Coordinates of C-alpha atoms (C1' of nucleotides) in Angstrom, one line a residue:
Chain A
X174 CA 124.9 130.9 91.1
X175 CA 128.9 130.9 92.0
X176 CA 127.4 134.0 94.3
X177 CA 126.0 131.4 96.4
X178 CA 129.0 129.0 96.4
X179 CA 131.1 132.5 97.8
X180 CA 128.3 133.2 100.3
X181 CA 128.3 129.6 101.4
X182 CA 131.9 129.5 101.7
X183 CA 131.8 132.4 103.7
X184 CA 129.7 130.4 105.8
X185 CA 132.1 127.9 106.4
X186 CA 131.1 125.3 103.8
X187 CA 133.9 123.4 102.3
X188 CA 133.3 123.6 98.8
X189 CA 133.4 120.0 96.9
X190 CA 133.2 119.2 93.5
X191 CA 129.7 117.1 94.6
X192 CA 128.4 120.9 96.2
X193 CA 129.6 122.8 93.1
X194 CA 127.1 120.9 90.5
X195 CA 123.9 120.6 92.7
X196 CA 124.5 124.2 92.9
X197 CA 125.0 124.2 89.5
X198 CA 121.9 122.3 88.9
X199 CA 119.9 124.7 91.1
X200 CA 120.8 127.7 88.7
X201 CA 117.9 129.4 86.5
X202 CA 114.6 130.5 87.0
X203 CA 111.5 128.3 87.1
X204 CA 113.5 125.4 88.4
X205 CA 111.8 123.1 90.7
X206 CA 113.6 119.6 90.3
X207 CA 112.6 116.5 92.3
X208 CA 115.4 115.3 94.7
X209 CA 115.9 112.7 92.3
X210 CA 116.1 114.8 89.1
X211 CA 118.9 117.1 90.6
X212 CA 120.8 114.0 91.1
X213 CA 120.5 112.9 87.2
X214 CA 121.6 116.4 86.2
X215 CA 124.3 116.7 88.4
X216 CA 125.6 113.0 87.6
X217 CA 125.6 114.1 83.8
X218 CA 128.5 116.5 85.4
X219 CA 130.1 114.1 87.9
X220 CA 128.7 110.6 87.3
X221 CA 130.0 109.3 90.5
X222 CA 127.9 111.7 92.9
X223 CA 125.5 109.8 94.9
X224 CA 122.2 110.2 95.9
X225 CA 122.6 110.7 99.1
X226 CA 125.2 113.5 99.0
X227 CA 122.1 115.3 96.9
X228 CA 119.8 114.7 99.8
X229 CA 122.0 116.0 102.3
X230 CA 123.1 119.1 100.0
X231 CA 119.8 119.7 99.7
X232 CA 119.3 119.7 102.4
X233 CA 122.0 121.6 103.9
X234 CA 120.7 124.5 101.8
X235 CA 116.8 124.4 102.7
X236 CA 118.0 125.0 106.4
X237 CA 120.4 128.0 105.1
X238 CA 117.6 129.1 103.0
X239 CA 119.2 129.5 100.5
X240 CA 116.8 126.8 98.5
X241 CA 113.2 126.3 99.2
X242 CA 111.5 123.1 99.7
X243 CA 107.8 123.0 97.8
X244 CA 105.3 119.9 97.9
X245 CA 102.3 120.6 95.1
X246 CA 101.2 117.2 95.5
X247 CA 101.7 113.6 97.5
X248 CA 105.2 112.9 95.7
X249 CA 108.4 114.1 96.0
X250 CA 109.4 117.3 97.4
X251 CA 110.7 119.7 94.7
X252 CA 113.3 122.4 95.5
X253 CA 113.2 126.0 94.7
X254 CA 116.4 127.7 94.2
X255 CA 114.5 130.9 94.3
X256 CA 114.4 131.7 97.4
X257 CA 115.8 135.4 97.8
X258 CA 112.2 136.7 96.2
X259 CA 109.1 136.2 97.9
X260 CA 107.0 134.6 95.7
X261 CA 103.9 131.2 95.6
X262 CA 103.6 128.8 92.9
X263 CA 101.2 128.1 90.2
X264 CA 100.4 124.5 89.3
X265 CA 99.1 123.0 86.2
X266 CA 96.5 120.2 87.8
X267 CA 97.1 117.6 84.4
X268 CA 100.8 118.0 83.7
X269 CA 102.6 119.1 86.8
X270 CA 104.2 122.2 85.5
X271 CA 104.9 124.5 88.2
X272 CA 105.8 128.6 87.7
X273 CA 106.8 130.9 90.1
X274 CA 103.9 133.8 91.0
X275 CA 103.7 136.9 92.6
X276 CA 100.7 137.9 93.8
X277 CA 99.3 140.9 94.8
X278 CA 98.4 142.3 98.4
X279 CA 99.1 141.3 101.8
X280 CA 98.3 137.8 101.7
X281 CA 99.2 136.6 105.7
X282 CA 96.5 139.9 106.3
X283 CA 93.4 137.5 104.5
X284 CA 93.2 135.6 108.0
X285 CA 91.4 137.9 110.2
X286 CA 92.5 137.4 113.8
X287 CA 89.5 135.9 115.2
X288 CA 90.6 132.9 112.9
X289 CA 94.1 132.5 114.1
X290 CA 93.3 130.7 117.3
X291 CA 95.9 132.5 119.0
X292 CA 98.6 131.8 116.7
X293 CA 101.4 133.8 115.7
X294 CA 101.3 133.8 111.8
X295 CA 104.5 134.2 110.0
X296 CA 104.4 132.6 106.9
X297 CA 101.9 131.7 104.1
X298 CA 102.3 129.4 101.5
X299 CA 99.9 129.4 98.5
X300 CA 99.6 126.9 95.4
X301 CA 97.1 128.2 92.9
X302 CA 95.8 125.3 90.2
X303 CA 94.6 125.5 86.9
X304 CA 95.1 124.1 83.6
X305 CA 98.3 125.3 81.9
X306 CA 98.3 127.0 77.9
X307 CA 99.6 123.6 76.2
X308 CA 97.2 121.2 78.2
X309 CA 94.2 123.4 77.1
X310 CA 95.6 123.2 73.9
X311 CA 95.5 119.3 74.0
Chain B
X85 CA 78.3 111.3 109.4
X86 CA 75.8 108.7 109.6
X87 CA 73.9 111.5 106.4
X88 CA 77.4 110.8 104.9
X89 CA 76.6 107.0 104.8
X90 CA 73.3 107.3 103.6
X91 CA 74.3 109.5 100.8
X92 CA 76.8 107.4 99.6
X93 CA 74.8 104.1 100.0
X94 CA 72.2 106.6 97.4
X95 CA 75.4 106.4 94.8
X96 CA 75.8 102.6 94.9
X97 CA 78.1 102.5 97.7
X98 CA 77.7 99.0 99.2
X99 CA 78.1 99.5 103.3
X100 CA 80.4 97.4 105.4
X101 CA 81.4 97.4 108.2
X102 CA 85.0 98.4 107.5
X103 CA 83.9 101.5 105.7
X104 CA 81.1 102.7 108.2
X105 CA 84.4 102.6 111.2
X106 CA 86.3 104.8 108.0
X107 CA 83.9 107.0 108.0
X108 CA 83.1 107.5 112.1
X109 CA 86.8 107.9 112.3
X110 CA 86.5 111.0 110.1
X111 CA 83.9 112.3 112.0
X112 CA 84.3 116.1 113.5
X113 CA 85.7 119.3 113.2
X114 CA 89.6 119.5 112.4
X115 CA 90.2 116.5 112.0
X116 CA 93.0 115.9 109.9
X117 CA 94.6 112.2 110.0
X118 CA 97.2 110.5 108.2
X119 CA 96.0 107.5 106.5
X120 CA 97.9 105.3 109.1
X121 CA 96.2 107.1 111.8
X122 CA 92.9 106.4 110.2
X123 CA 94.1 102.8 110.1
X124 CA 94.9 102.6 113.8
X125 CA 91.6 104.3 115.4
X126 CA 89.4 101.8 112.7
X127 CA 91.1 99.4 113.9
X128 CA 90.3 100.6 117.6
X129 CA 86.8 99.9 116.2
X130 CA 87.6 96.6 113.9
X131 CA 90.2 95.1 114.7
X132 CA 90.9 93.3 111.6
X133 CA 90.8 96.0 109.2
X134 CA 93.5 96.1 106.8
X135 CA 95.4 98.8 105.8
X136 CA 94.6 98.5 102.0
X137 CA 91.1 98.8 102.7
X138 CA 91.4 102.4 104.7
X139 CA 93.9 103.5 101.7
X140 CA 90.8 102.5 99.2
X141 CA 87.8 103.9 101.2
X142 CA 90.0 106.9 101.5
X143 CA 90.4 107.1 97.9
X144 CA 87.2 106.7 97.1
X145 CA 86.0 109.2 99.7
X146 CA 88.2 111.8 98.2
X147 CA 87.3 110.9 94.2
X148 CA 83.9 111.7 95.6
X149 CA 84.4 115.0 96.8
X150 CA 83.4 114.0 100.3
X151 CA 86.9 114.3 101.7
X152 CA 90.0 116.2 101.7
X153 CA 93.3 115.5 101.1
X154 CA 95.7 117.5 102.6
X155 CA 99.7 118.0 102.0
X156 CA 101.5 120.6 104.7
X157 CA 104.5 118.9 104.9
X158 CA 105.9 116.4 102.5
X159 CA 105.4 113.6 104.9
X160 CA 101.9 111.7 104.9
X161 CA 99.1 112.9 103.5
X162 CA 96.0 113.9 106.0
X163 CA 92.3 113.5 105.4
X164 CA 90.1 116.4 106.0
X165 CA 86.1 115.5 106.3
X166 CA 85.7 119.0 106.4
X167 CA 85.1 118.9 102.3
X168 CA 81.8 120.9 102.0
X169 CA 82.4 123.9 103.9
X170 CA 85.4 126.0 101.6
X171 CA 88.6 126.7 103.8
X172 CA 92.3 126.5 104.3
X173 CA 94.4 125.3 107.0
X174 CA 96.5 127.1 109.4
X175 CA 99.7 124.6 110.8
X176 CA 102.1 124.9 113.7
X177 CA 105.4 124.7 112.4
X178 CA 106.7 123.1 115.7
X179 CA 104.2 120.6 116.1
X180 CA 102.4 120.1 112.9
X181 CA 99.2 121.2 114.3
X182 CA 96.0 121.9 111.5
X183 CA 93.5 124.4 112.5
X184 CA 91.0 124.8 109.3
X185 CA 90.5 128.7 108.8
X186 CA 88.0 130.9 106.6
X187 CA 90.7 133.7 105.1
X188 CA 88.5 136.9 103.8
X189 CA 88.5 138.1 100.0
X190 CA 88.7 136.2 96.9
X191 CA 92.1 134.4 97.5
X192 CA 92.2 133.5 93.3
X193 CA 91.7 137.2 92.5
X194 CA 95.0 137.8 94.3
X195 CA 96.9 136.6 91.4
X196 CA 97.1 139.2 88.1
X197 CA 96.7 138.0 85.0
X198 CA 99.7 139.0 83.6
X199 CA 101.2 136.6 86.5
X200 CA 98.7 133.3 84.9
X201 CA 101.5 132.6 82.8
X202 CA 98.1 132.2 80.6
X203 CA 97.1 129.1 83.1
X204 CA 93.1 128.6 83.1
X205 CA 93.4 129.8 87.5
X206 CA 90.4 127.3 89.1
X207 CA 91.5 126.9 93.1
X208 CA 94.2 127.8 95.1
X209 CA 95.5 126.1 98.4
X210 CA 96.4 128.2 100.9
X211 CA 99.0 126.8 104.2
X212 CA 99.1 129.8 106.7
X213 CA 102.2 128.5 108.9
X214 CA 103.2 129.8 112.6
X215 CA 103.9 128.8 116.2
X216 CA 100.4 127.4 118.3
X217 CA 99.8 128.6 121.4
X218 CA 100.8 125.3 123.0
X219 CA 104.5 125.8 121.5
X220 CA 104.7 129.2 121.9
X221 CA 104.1 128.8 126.2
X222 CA 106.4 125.8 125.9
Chain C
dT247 C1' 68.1 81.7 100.4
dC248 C1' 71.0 82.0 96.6
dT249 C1' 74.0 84.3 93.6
dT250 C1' 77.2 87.3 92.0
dG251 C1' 79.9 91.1 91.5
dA252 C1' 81.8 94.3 94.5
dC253 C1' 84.6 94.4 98.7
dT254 C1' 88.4 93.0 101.8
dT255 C1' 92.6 90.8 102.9
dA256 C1' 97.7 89.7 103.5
dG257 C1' 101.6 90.3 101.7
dA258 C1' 104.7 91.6 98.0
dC259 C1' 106.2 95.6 95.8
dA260 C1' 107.6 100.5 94.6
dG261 C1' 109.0 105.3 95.4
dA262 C1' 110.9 108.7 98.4
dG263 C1' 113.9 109.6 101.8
dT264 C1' 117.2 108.6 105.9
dC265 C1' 121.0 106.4 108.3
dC266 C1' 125.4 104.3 109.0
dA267 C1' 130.2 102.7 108.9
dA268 C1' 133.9 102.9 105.9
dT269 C1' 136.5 105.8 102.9
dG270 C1' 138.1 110.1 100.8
dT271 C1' 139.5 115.0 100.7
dA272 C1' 139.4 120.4 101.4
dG273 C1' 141.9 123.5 103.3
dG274 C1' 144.3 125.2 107.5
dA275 C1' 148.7 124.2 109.9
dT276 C1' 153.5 123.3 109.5
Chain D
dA211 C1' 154.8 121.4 99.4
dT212 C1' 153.1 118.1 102.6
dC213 C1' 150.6 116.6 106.4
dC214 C1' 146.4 116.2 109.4
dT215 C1' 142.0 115.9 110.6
dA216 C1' 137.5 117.2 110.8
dC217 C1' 134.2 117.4 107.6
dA218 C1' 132.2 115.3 103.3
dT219 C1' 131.0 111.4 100.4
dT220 C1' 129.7 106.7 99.3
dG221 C1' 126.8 102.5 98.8
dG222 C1' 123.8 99.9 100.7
dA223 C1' 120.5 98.7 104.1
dC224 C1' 116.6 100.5 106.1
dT225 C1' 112.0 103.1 107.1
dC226 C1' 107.9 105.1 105.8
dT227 C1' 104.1 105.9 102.7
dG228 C1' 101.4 104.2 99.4
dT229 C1' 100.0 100.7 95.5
dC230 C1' 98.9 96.3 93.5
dT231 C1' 97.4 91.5 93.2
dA232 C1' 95.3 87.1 93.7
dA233 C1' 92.4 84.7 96.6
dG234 C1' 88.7 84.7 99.7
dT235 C1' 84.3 87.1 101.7
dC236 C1' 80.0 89.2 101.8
dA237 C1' 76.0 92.9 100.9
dA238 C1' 72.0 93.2 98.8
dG239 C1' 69.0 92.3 94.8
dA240 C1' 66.4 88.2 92.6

DNA sequence: TCTTGACTTAGACAGAGTCCAATGTAGGAT
DNA sequence: ATCCTACATTGGACTCTGTCTAAGTCAAGA
């Protein structure tokens, strides 16, 4: 992830100790932390970092899209810092676990244009649900 | 909607007045109000509903399958009365518009299984997102 | 019409997120 | 190396969305 710190300070980003550990946070596959939870793992590296530098971090790198912003349900937006591969999310319904999915085909190309009501589509976002291996197992 | 009523009375649902006015509000195609706007038009009806009682009859509308709730942003959630008829929603990302659309294909079959993670796959929600004709003249 | 358990109400509360004025500091300028 | 200052951070108040509770009300069966 220090990738991103470079390309952000290429971008004119003055790099803080605060910006290093959300990034920090962010790093690893699968990761899709609450708002909230990024700011308890990044005050286990820098107790003093408050919430609100996390929400505007955050959101600093949703609008360089560099991070994505998913909501799989009603609560708290969860960020994504996968955002370099195009990819949807698959949700278990009972416990919440979320894993990054790739699925086949032209997906924008399922809405014929007779159902676009003169839009112009650019984006789709897809949340498949099911029951995840260890809640079965339960 | 009034079928809606009497189907619902058929379950044990006593009927009052509060949740007939829920239920006219949610009457019609692509409609897709917040909870609060729900609140407001009942209200245009009764005026001394209470927002606790549009949050329940909500509720209980959705627990019964008869209604929708819908996430496209991570703001409120909307209601969709549309519950019967299989579909997915189309949004303006400038105005938050919600067209309900019928995509072609089997949207679950998109997903390989070696990309179910070994999830049991059941539904999928699918946000198409572009610019309405409205904000695209603007 | 009476009765009763389901329904509604107002308001307190909780979770998620935003805003603001005061303070601190990264990094270019000197 | 130090200074400057525009940008970043902070804590706390605030907003918005939604939930909960205790007390009062009422639909509909007896």
């Amino acid at each position: 992830m220090s990738d991103l710190l470079e390309r952000l300070r290429g971008r004119g980003w003055r790099l803080t100790a605060q910006r290093r550990v959300v990034a920090e946070v962010l790093d690893g596959d699968h990761v899709h932390y609450t708002a909230d939870e990024v700011h308890a793992k990044a005050a286990d590296l820098l107790p003093e970092i408050s919430r609100a530098t996390v929400y505007n971090t955050l959101g600093e790198l949703v609008s360089l899209g560099e991070v994505l912003e998913v909501c799989t349900d009603g609560r708290a937006k969860r960020y994504d810092p996968n955002a370099h591969h195009a990819h949807q999310h698959l949700v278990c319904s009972r416990c919440g676990t979320i894993r990054d999915v790739h699925p086949a085909g032209d997906l924008v190309a399922n809405l014929p244009s007779e159902e676009r009501f003169g839009f112009q589509v650019s984006a789709v976002d897809v949340t498949f649900r099911g029951i995840c291996p260890d809640c079965a197992a339960a």
